CSV table of C-alpha atoms and ligand atoms in Angstrom, one decimal:
chain,number,residue,atom,x,y,z
A,670,MET,CA,13.9,-18.1,25.1
A,671,LYS,CA,11.2,-16.5,27.3
A,672,CYS,CA,8.5,-13.9,26.9
A,673,ARG,CA,9.8,-10.6,28.0
A,674,LYS,CA,6.5,-10.0,29.3
A,675,CYS,CA,5.0,-13.0,31.0
A,676,GLY,CA,8.0,-15.4,31.3
A,677,GLY,CA,6.3,-18.0,29.3
A,678,ARG,CA,7.8,-19.8,26.1
A,679,ALA,CA,8.6,-17.1,23.6
A,680,VAL,CA,7.5,-17.7,19.6
A,681,LEU,CA,9.1,-14.7,18.3
A,682,GLU,CA,12.5,-12.9,18.9
A,683,LEU,CA,12.4,-9.3,18.0
A,684,ARG,CA,16.1,-8.5,17.9
A,685,ARG,CA,15.6,-4.8,17.1
A,686,HIS,CA,13.4,-4.4,19.7
A,687,ASN,CA,15.7,-6.9,22.0
A,688,THR,CA,12.8,-8.5,23.0
A,689,ALA,CA,10.8,-11.8,22.8
A,690,PHE,CA,7.1,-12.4,23.1
A,691,CYS,CA,4.7,-15.6,23.9
A,692,ALA,CA,2.0,-15.7,21.0
A,693,GLY,CA,-0.5,-13.7,23.1
A,694,ASP,CA,2.1,-11.0,24.1
A,695,PHE,CA,3.0,-10.6,20.5
A,696,LEU,CA,-0.4,-10.3,19.2
A,697,ASP,CA,-0.9,-7.6,22.1
A,698,PHE,CA,2.5,-5.9,20.8
A,699,PHE,CA,1.7,-5.7,17.4
A,700,ARG,CA,-1.7,-4.3,17.6
A,701,HIS,CA,-0.4,-1.7,20.4
A,702,GLN,CA,2.3,-0.9,17.8
A,703,THR,CA,-0.3,-0.1,14.8
A,704,LEU,CA,-2.5,1.6,16.8
A,705,GLU,CA,0.2,3.7,18.5
A,706,THR,CA,1.2,4.8,15.0
A,707,ILE,CA,-1.9,5.6,13.6
A,708,ARG,CA,-2.4,8.1,16.9
A,709,ARG,CA,1.1,9.3,16.8
A,710,TRP,CA,1.1,10.0,13.2
A,711,LYS,CA,-2.8,11.4,13.1
A,712,MET,CA,-3.5,8.8,10.6
A,713,LEU,CA,-7.0,8.2,11.2
A,714,SER,CA,-9.6,10.0,13.7
A,715,ARG,CA,-11.9,7.3,15.6
A,716,ASP,CA,-15.0,8.0,14.1
A,717,GLU,CA,-13.9,8.2,10.4
A,718,PRO,CA,-14.6,5.8,8.1
A,719,VAL,CA,-11.6,4.0,6.4
A,720,LEU,CA,-11.2,2.4,3.1
A,721,VAL,CA,-8.4,-0.4,3.7
A,722,ALA,CA,-6.8,-1.5,0.4
A,723,VAL,CA,-6.3,-5.4,0.6
A,724,SER,CA,-4.4,-7.3,-2.1
A,725,GLY,CA,-4.7,-10.6,-0.2
A,726,GLY,CA,-1.4,-10.8,1.1
A,727,LYS,CA,-0.5,-10.9,5.0
A,728,ASP,CA,0.2,-7.3,5.2
A,729,SER,CA,-3.0,-5.6,4.3
A,730,LEU,CA,-5.1,-8.6,5.6
A,731,ALA,CA,-3.3,-8.2,9.3
A,732,LEU,CA,-4.3,-4.4,9.2
A,733,TRP,CA,-7.5,-4.8,8.2
A,734,ASP,CA,-7.5,-7.3,11.0
A,735,VAL,CA,-6.2,-5.0,13.7
A,736,LEU,CA,-8.8,-2.1,12.4
A,737,LEU,CA,-11.6,-4.5,12.8
A,738,GLU,CA,-10.6,-5.6,16.0
A,739,ALA,CA,-10.0,-2.3,17.4
A,740,GLY,CA,-13.7,-1.0,16.3
A,741,TYR,CA,-13.0,1.1,13.4
A,742,THR,CA,-15.7,1.6,10.8
A,743,THR,CA,-13.8,0.0,7.5
A,744,ALA,CA,-14.4,-1.4,4.2
A,745,GLY,CA,-11.7,-3.5,2.2
A,746,LEU,CA,-11.0,-2.7,-1.3
A,747,TYR,CA,-9.7,-5.3,-3.8
A,748,ILE,CA,-8.3,-4.4,-7.1
A,749,ASP,CA,-8.5,-7.2,-9.6
A,750,LEU,CA,-5.4,-6.9,-11.8
A,751,GLY,CA,-6.3,-9.4,-14.1
A,752,ILE,CA,-2.9,-11.2,-13.4
A,753,PHE,CA,-4.5,-14.8,-13.9
A,754,ASP,CA,-4.3,-17.4,-11.0
A,755,TYR,CA,-2.4,-14.7,-9.0
A,756,SER,CA,-5.3,-12.3,-9.0
A,757,ARG,CA,-8.0,-15.3,-8.8
A,758,GLU,CA,-6.5,-16.6,-5.7
A,759,SER,CA,-5.6,-13.2,-3.9
A,760,LYS,CA,-9.2,-12.1,-4.8
A,761,ALA,CA,-10.5,-15.3,-3.1
A,762,ARG,CA,-8.3,-14.7,-0.2
A,763,CYS,CA,-10.0,-11.2,0.5
A,764,GLN,CA,-13.5,-12.4,-0.3
A,765,ALA,CA,-12.8,-15.4,2.1
A,766,PHE,CA,-11.6,-13.0,4.9
A,767,ALA,CA,-14.4,-10.2,4.5
A,768,ALA,CA,-17.2,-12.6,4.5
A,769,GLY,CA,-15.8,-14.5,7.6
A,770,ARG,CA,-15.7,-11.0,9.6
A,771,ASP,CA,-19.1,-9.7,8.2
A,772,ALA,CA,-17.3,-7.3,6.5
A,773,ARG,CA,-17.5,-5.0,3.2
A,774,LEU,CA,-15.5,-5.6,0.5
A,775,ILE,CA,-15.6,-3.4,-2.7
A,776,VAL,CA,-13.9,-5.0,-5.9
A,777,VAL,CA,-12.7,-2.8,-8.9
A,778,SER,CA,-11.5,-4.6,-11.9
A,779,VAL,CA,-8.6,-2.9,-13.8
A,780,ALA,CA,-9.7,-4.7,-16.9
A,781,GLU,CA,-13.1,-2.8,-16.7
A,782,GLU,CA,-11.5,0.5,-16.0
A,783,VAL,CA,-8.6,0.6,-18.5
A,784,GLY,CA,-10.1,-1.9,-21.0
A,785,ALA,CA,-7.4,-4.5,-20.3
A,786,GLY,CA,-5.8,-6.5,-17.4
A,787,ILE,CA,-2.2,-5.9,-16.5
A,788,PRO,CA,-0.9,-8.3,-18.5
A,789,GLN,CA,-2.2,-6.8,-21.7
A,790,VAL,CA,-1.2,-3.2,-20.5
A,791,LYS,CA,2.2,-4.4,-20.1
A,792,ASP,CA,2.2,-5.4,-24.0
A,793,VAL,CA,0.8,-2.0,-25.1
A,794,THR,CA,3.0,0.4,-23.0
A,795,ARG,CA,6.6,0.8,-22.8
A,796,ARG,CA,6.5,1.5,-19.0
A,797,PRO,CA,7.8,-1.3,-16.6
A,798,THR,CA,4.6,-3.4,-15.8
A,799,CYS,CA,5.3,-2.5,-12.1
A,800,SER,CA,5.0,1.1,-13.0
A,801,ALA,CA,1.7,0.9,-15.0
A,802,CYS,CA,0.4,-1.5,-12.2
A,803,GLY,CA,1.4,0.9,-9.3
A,804,LEU,CA,-0.4,3.8,-11.1
A,805,SER,CA,-3.6,2.1,-11.6
A,806,LYS,CA,-3.7,1.0,-8.2
A,807,ARG,CA,-2.9,4.8,-7.0
A,808,TYR,CA,-5.7,5.9,-9.3
A,809,ILE,CA,-8.3,3.2,-8.5
A,810,MET,CA,-7.7,3.2,-4.8
A,811,ASN,CA,-8.4,7.5,-5.0
A,812,ARG,CA,-11.3,7.1,-7.0
A,813,ALA,CA,-12.8,4.3,-5.4
A,814,ALA,CA,-12.7,6.1,-1.9
A,815,LEU,CA,-14.2,9.4,-3.3
A,816,ASP,CA,-16.9,7.3,-5.0
A,817,HIS,CA,-17.8,5.5,-1.8
A,818,GLY,CA,-17.4,8.5,0.6
A,819,PHE,CA,-14.1,7.6,2.1
A,820,GLY,CA,-11.8,10.1,2.9
A,821,VAL,CA,-8.7,8.0,3.9
A,822,VAL,CA,-7.2,5.0,2.5
A,823,ALA,CA,-4.9,2.5,4.5
A,824,THR,CA,-2.4,0.6,2.8
A,825,GLY,CA,-0.4,-2.6,4.4
A,826,HIS,CA,3.2,-1.0,3.2
A,827,ASN,CA,5.3,-2.5,5.8
A,828,LEU,CA,8.9,-1.3,6.9
A,829,ASP,CA,10.7,-3.8,4.7
A,830,ASP,CA,8.9,-2.2,1.8
A,831,GLU,CA,9.2,1.3,2.8
A,832,ALA,CA,12.8,1.1,3.3
A,833,ALA,CA,13.5,-0.7,0.1
A,834,THR,CA,11.6,2.1,-1.5
A,835,LEU,CA,13.5,4.7,-0.2
A,836,LEU,CA,16.9,2.7,-0.8
A,837,GLY,CA,15.9,2.8,-4.9
A,838,SER,CA,14.9,6.5,-4.6
A,839,THR,CA,18.2,7.4,-2.9
A,840,LEU,CA,20.2,5.2,-5.0
A,841,ARG,CA,18.6,7.5,-8.3
A,842,TRP,CA,18.5,10.6,-5.9
A,843,ASP,CA,15.1,10.6,-7.3
A,844,GLU,CA,13.9,14.1,-5.5
A,845,SER,CA,10.3,13.9,-6.4
A,846,SER,CA,9.9,10.2,-5.1
A,847,LEU,CA,11.9,11.1,-1.9
A,848,ALA,CA,9.8,14.3,-1.5
A,849,ARG,CA,6.4,12.0,-1.6
A,850,GLN,CA,7.3,9.1,0.1
A,851,THR,CA,6.0,9.5,3.8
A,852,PRO,CA,3.5,7.4,5.9
A,853,VAL,CA,0.6,9.9,5.6
A,854,LEU,CA,0.0,11.6,2.3
A,855,GLU,CA,-2.3,14.6,3.1
A,856,ALA,CA,-4.9,15.4,0.5
A,857,THR,CA,-3.6,18.3,-0.8
A,858,HIS,CA,-6.7,18.8,-3.4
A,859,PRO,CA,-10.5,18.2,-3.0
A,860,LYS,CA,-10.2,15.6,-5.4
A,861,LEU,CA,-7.7,13.5,-3.3
A,862,VAL,CA,-8.3,11.5,-0.2
A,863,ARG,CA,-5.6,11.1,2.4
A,864,ARG,CA,-3.1,8.0,2.2
A,865,VAL,CA,-1.6,6.2,5.3
A,866,LYS,CA,0.6,3.2,6.1
A,867,PRO,CA,0.0,2.2,9.5
A,868,LEU,CA,2.4,-1.0,9.2
A,869,PHE,CA,5.3,1.5,7.9
A,870,ARG,CA,7.5,0.7,11.4
A,871,THR,CA,6.2,-2.7,11.4
A,872,SER,CA,8.7,-5.5,9.5
A,873,GLU,CA,7.7,-7.9,7.2
A,874,ARG,CA,8.5,-10.8,9.5
A,875,GLU,CA,6.1,-9.3,12.4
A,876,THR,CA,3.1,-9.1,9.9
A,877,ALA,CA,3.8,-12.8,8.9
A,878,ALA,CA,4.0,-13.8,12.4
A,879,TYR,CA,0.6,-11.7,13.2
A,880,ALA,CA,-1.2,-13.1,10.3
A,881,PHE,CA,-0.1,-16.9,11.0
A,882,LEU,CA,-1.0,-16.6,14.6
A,883,ARG,CA,-4.6,-14.9,13.9
A,884,GLY,CA,-4.9,-17.8,11.2
A,885,ILE,CA,-5.6,-15.4,8.7
A,886,ASP,CA,-5.5,-17.2,5.2
A,887,TYR,CA,-3.4,-15.1,2.8
A,888,ILE,CA,-1.7,-15.5,-0.4
A,889,VAL,CA,2.1,-16.4,-0.1
A,890,GLU,CA,3.1,-16.0,-3.8
A,891,GLU,CA,4.4,-12.9,-5.1
A,892,CYS,CA,3.0,-11.4,-8.2
A,893,PRO,CA,4.4,-13.1,-11.3
A,894,PHE,CA,5.8,-9.9,-12.7
A,895,ALA,CA,7.7,-9.2,-9.3
A,896,ARG,CA,10.4,-11.7,-10.2
A,897,GLY,CA,13.8,-10.1,-10.6
A,898,ALA,CA,12.6,-6.8,-9.7
A,899,THR,CA,15.1,-4.5,-8.3
A,900,SER,CA,12.9,-3.8,-5.3
A,901,ILE,CA,13.5,-7.8,-4.2
A,902,THR,CA,17.3,-6.8,-4.1
A,903,HIS,CA,17.3,-3.5,-2.2
A,904,LYS,CA,15.2,-5.9,0.5
A,905,GLU,CA,18.1,-8.6,0.5
A,906,VAL,CA,20.5,-5.9,0.8
A,907,LEU,CA,18.9,-4.3,3.8
A,908,ASN,CA,18.2,-7.8,5.5
A,909,ARG,CA,21.9,-7.8,5.5
A,910,LEU,CA,22.5,-4.8,6.8
A,911,GLU,CA,19.8,-5.6,9.4
A,912,ASP,CA,21.5,-8.7,10.4
A,913,ALA,CA,24.6,-7.3,11.4
A,914,SER,CA,23.1,-4.4,12.8
A,915,PRO,CA,19.8,-4.6,13.9
A,916,GLY,CA,17.3,-1.6,13.8
A,917,SER,CA,19.3,-0.3,10.6
A,918,LYS,CA,16.4,-0.3,8.5
A,919,ALA,CA,14.1,1.6,10.8
A,920,SER,CA,16.6,4.0,11.6
A,921,PHE,CA,17.3,4.6,7.8
A,922,LEU,CA,13.3,5.1,7.2
A,923,THR,CA,13.0,7.3,10.2
A,924,THR,CA,16.0,9.8,9.9
A,925,SER,CA,14.9,10.2,6.4
A,926,LEU,CA,11.8,11.3,7.3
A,927,GLU,CA,12.8,13.6,9.7
A,928,ARG,CA,15.7,15.1,8.1
A,929,ALA,CA,15.7,14.6,4.2
A,930,ARG,CA,12.2,14.5,3.3
A,931,PRO,CA,11.4,18.2,4.6
A,932,ARG,CA,14.1,19.5,2.2
A,933,PHE,CA,13.3,17.6,-0.8
A,934,GLN,CA,9.4,18.8,-0.3
A,935,ALA,CA,10.5,22.2,-0.1
A,936,ALA,CA,12.4,21.9,-3.4
A,937,GLU,CA,9.3,20.1,-5.0
A,938,PRO,CA,6.3,22.2,-5.1
A,939,VAL,CA,3.5,20.4,-6.6
A,940,ASP,CA,0.6,22.4,-8.8
A,941,LEU,CA,-2.1,20.1,-9.0
A,942,ARG,CA,-5.1,20.6,-11.2
A,943,GLU,CA,-8.1,18.2,-12.7
A,944,CYS,CA,-7.8,16.0,-15.4
A,945,VAL,CA,-9.9,17.6,-18.5
A,946,ARG,CA,-10.7,14.0,-19.1
A,947,CYS,CA,-11.9,12.5,-16.1
A,948,GLY,CA,-11.4,14.7,-13.5
A,949,GLN,CA,-8.8,13.4,-11.1
A,950,THR,CA,-6.2,15.2,-10.3
A,951,THR,CA,-2.9,15.6,-12.4
A,952,THR,CA,0.3,17.7,-12.9
A,953,GLY,CA,-0.6,18.3,-16.4
A,954,GLU,CA,-3.8,18.4,-18.7
A,955,VAL,CA,-4.7,14.6,-19.1
A,956,CYS,CA,-3.6,12.8,-16.4
A,957,ALA,CA,-1.4,9.4,-16.4
A,958,PHE,CA,-4.3,6.9,-16.0
A,959,CYS,CA,-6.1,8.5,-19.1
A,960,LYS,CA,-3.1,8.4,-21.1
A,961,LEU,CA,-2.7,4.8,-20.2
A,962,SER,CA,-6.1,4.0,-21.2
A,963,ASP,CA,-5.7,5.8,-24.7
A,964,GLN,CA,-2.7,3.8,-25.2
A,965,VAL,CA,-4.7,0.6,-24.6
A,966,ARG,CA,-7.6,1.7,-26.8
A,967,ARG,CA,-5.3,2.7,-29.5
A,968,ALA,CA,-3.6,-0.8,-29.4
A,969,GLY,CA,-6.9,-2.1,-30.5
A,970,GLU,CA,-8.2,-3.6,-27.0
A,971,ALA,CA,-11.7,-3.0,-26.3
A,972,PRO,CA,-12.1,0.5,-24.9
A,973,SER,CA,-13.1,0.7,-21.2
A,974,LYS,CA,-16.7,1.1,-20.8
A,975,THR,CA,-16.7,2.3,-17.3
A,976,HIS,CA,-13.7,4.9,-17.9
A,977,ALA,CA,-15.1,6.0,-21.1
A,978,ALA,CA,-18.6,6.6,-19.7
A,979,ARG,CA,-17.1,8.7,-16.6
A,980,CYS,CA,-14.8,10.5,-19.1
A,981,SER,CA,-17.6,11.6,-21.3
A,982,GLN,CA,-19.7,12.6,-18.4
A,983,THR,CA,-16.8,15.1,-17.0
A,984,LEU,CA,-16.9,16.5,-20.1
A,985,GLN,CA,-20.3,17.3,-20.7
A,986,THR,CA,-20.6,18.9,-17.2
B,774,AMP,P1,2.5,-3.8,-3.0
B,774,AMP,O1,2.7,-2.6,-3.9
B,774,AMP,O2,2.0,-4.9,-3.5
B,774,AMP,O3,3.5,-4.0,-2.1
B,774,AMP,O4,1.6,-3.4,-1.8
B,774,AMP,C1,1.2,-2.5,-1.2
B,774,AMP,C2,0.0,-2.2,-0.6
B,774,AMP,O5,-0.8,-1.6,-1.6
B,774,AMP,C3,-0.6,-3.7,-0.1
B,774,AMP,O6,-0.3,-3.9,1.4
B,774,AMP,C4,-2.2,-3.5,-0.2
B,774,AMP,O7,-2.8,-2.3,0.7
B,774,AMP,C5,-2.2,-2.4,-1.5
B,774,AMP,N1,-2.7,-3.4,-2.6
B,774,AMP,C6,-1.7,-4.2,-3.3
B,774,AMP,N2,-2.3,-4.6,-4.4
B,774,AMP,C7,-3.6,-4.5,-4.4
B,774,AMP,C8,-4.8,-5.1,-4.9
B,774,AMP,N3,-4.7,-5.8,-5.8
B,774,AMP,N4,-5.8,-4.3,-4.8
B,774,AMP,C9,-6.1,-3.4,-3.4
B,774,AMP,N5,-4.8,-3.3,-2.5
B,774,AMP,C10,-3.6,-3.5,-3.1
B,775,FES,FE1,1.5,-5.2,-10.0
B,775,FES,FE2,2.6,-7.2,-10.0
B,775,FES,S1,1.1,-6.3,-8.7
B,775,FES,S2,2.7,-5.8,-11.7
B,776,ZN,ZN1,-7.8,11.5,-16.2
């Protein structure tokens, strides 16, 4: 198989694009596709500092690498979920990546914010683990961005993640998820920062190839709580469709964004206000993160010093 660009030996075939690349031309293709997505979807402006949420996995580290290479002003944000070896190893990967590039890494620990790490949170709430974890990550990403003066957070969600989320929401006809799922979530409130997903058109296979060819040391293991998750089944089903008909995942996602999302969005107006406890946005009185922290505290875990201090500050002002 030959590289479509230079005629040299290809290392990767991309059936969806009906093409194949050698290592150097694939890296160029990957960078170009990412930067073109950022441009076309108006995700970032050139002089705007961006907080890159890094999990230690291939996608977010590949994204941070592309942004650093392209000259964006960035800092990484690692959220320590307290999930045993998985968190220790993923944090070490992020720290090594940042140190190797002289980049700034901000680390926030869920245990300090909520009063307990995700494994203990799992035991005290009736929410599925991934839902409590996702809620904590979204909250911390937004607050860390505000605290450190960033107007935008970039995450490494890729095409496979996004298509699987869309399939899950569609199977449940979950209208509010369908309205919310977008590569660019604008800041619709002064206490919200913009959230962008520059890899949403890029497959997991492509990000793995990029990270490998760039020599990025990333964590390969999945989170132990992800085992048996329905999102994995949705990814497998989508991979079978993609095998039979290359391009299915991308077209499922993009046609939904173009045609379906605007309708769900129109039907789901969201009235945001500030949480009376912590000041972050919520649709009710008290935000879901404060409620989660309360549950942890009631279950007898140590109250979160950081979060309690912030809440009392907000109440006094
Ligand atoms: P996931 O929800 O694990 O598929 O991750 C999706 C994206 O969320 C990743 O590509 C990261 O950008 C971000 N993310 C996930 N886990 C963390 C974490 N522990 N710290 C910071 N960002 C994270
Ligand atoms: Fe959140 Fe696994 S990363 S539960
Ligand atoms: Zn709150």
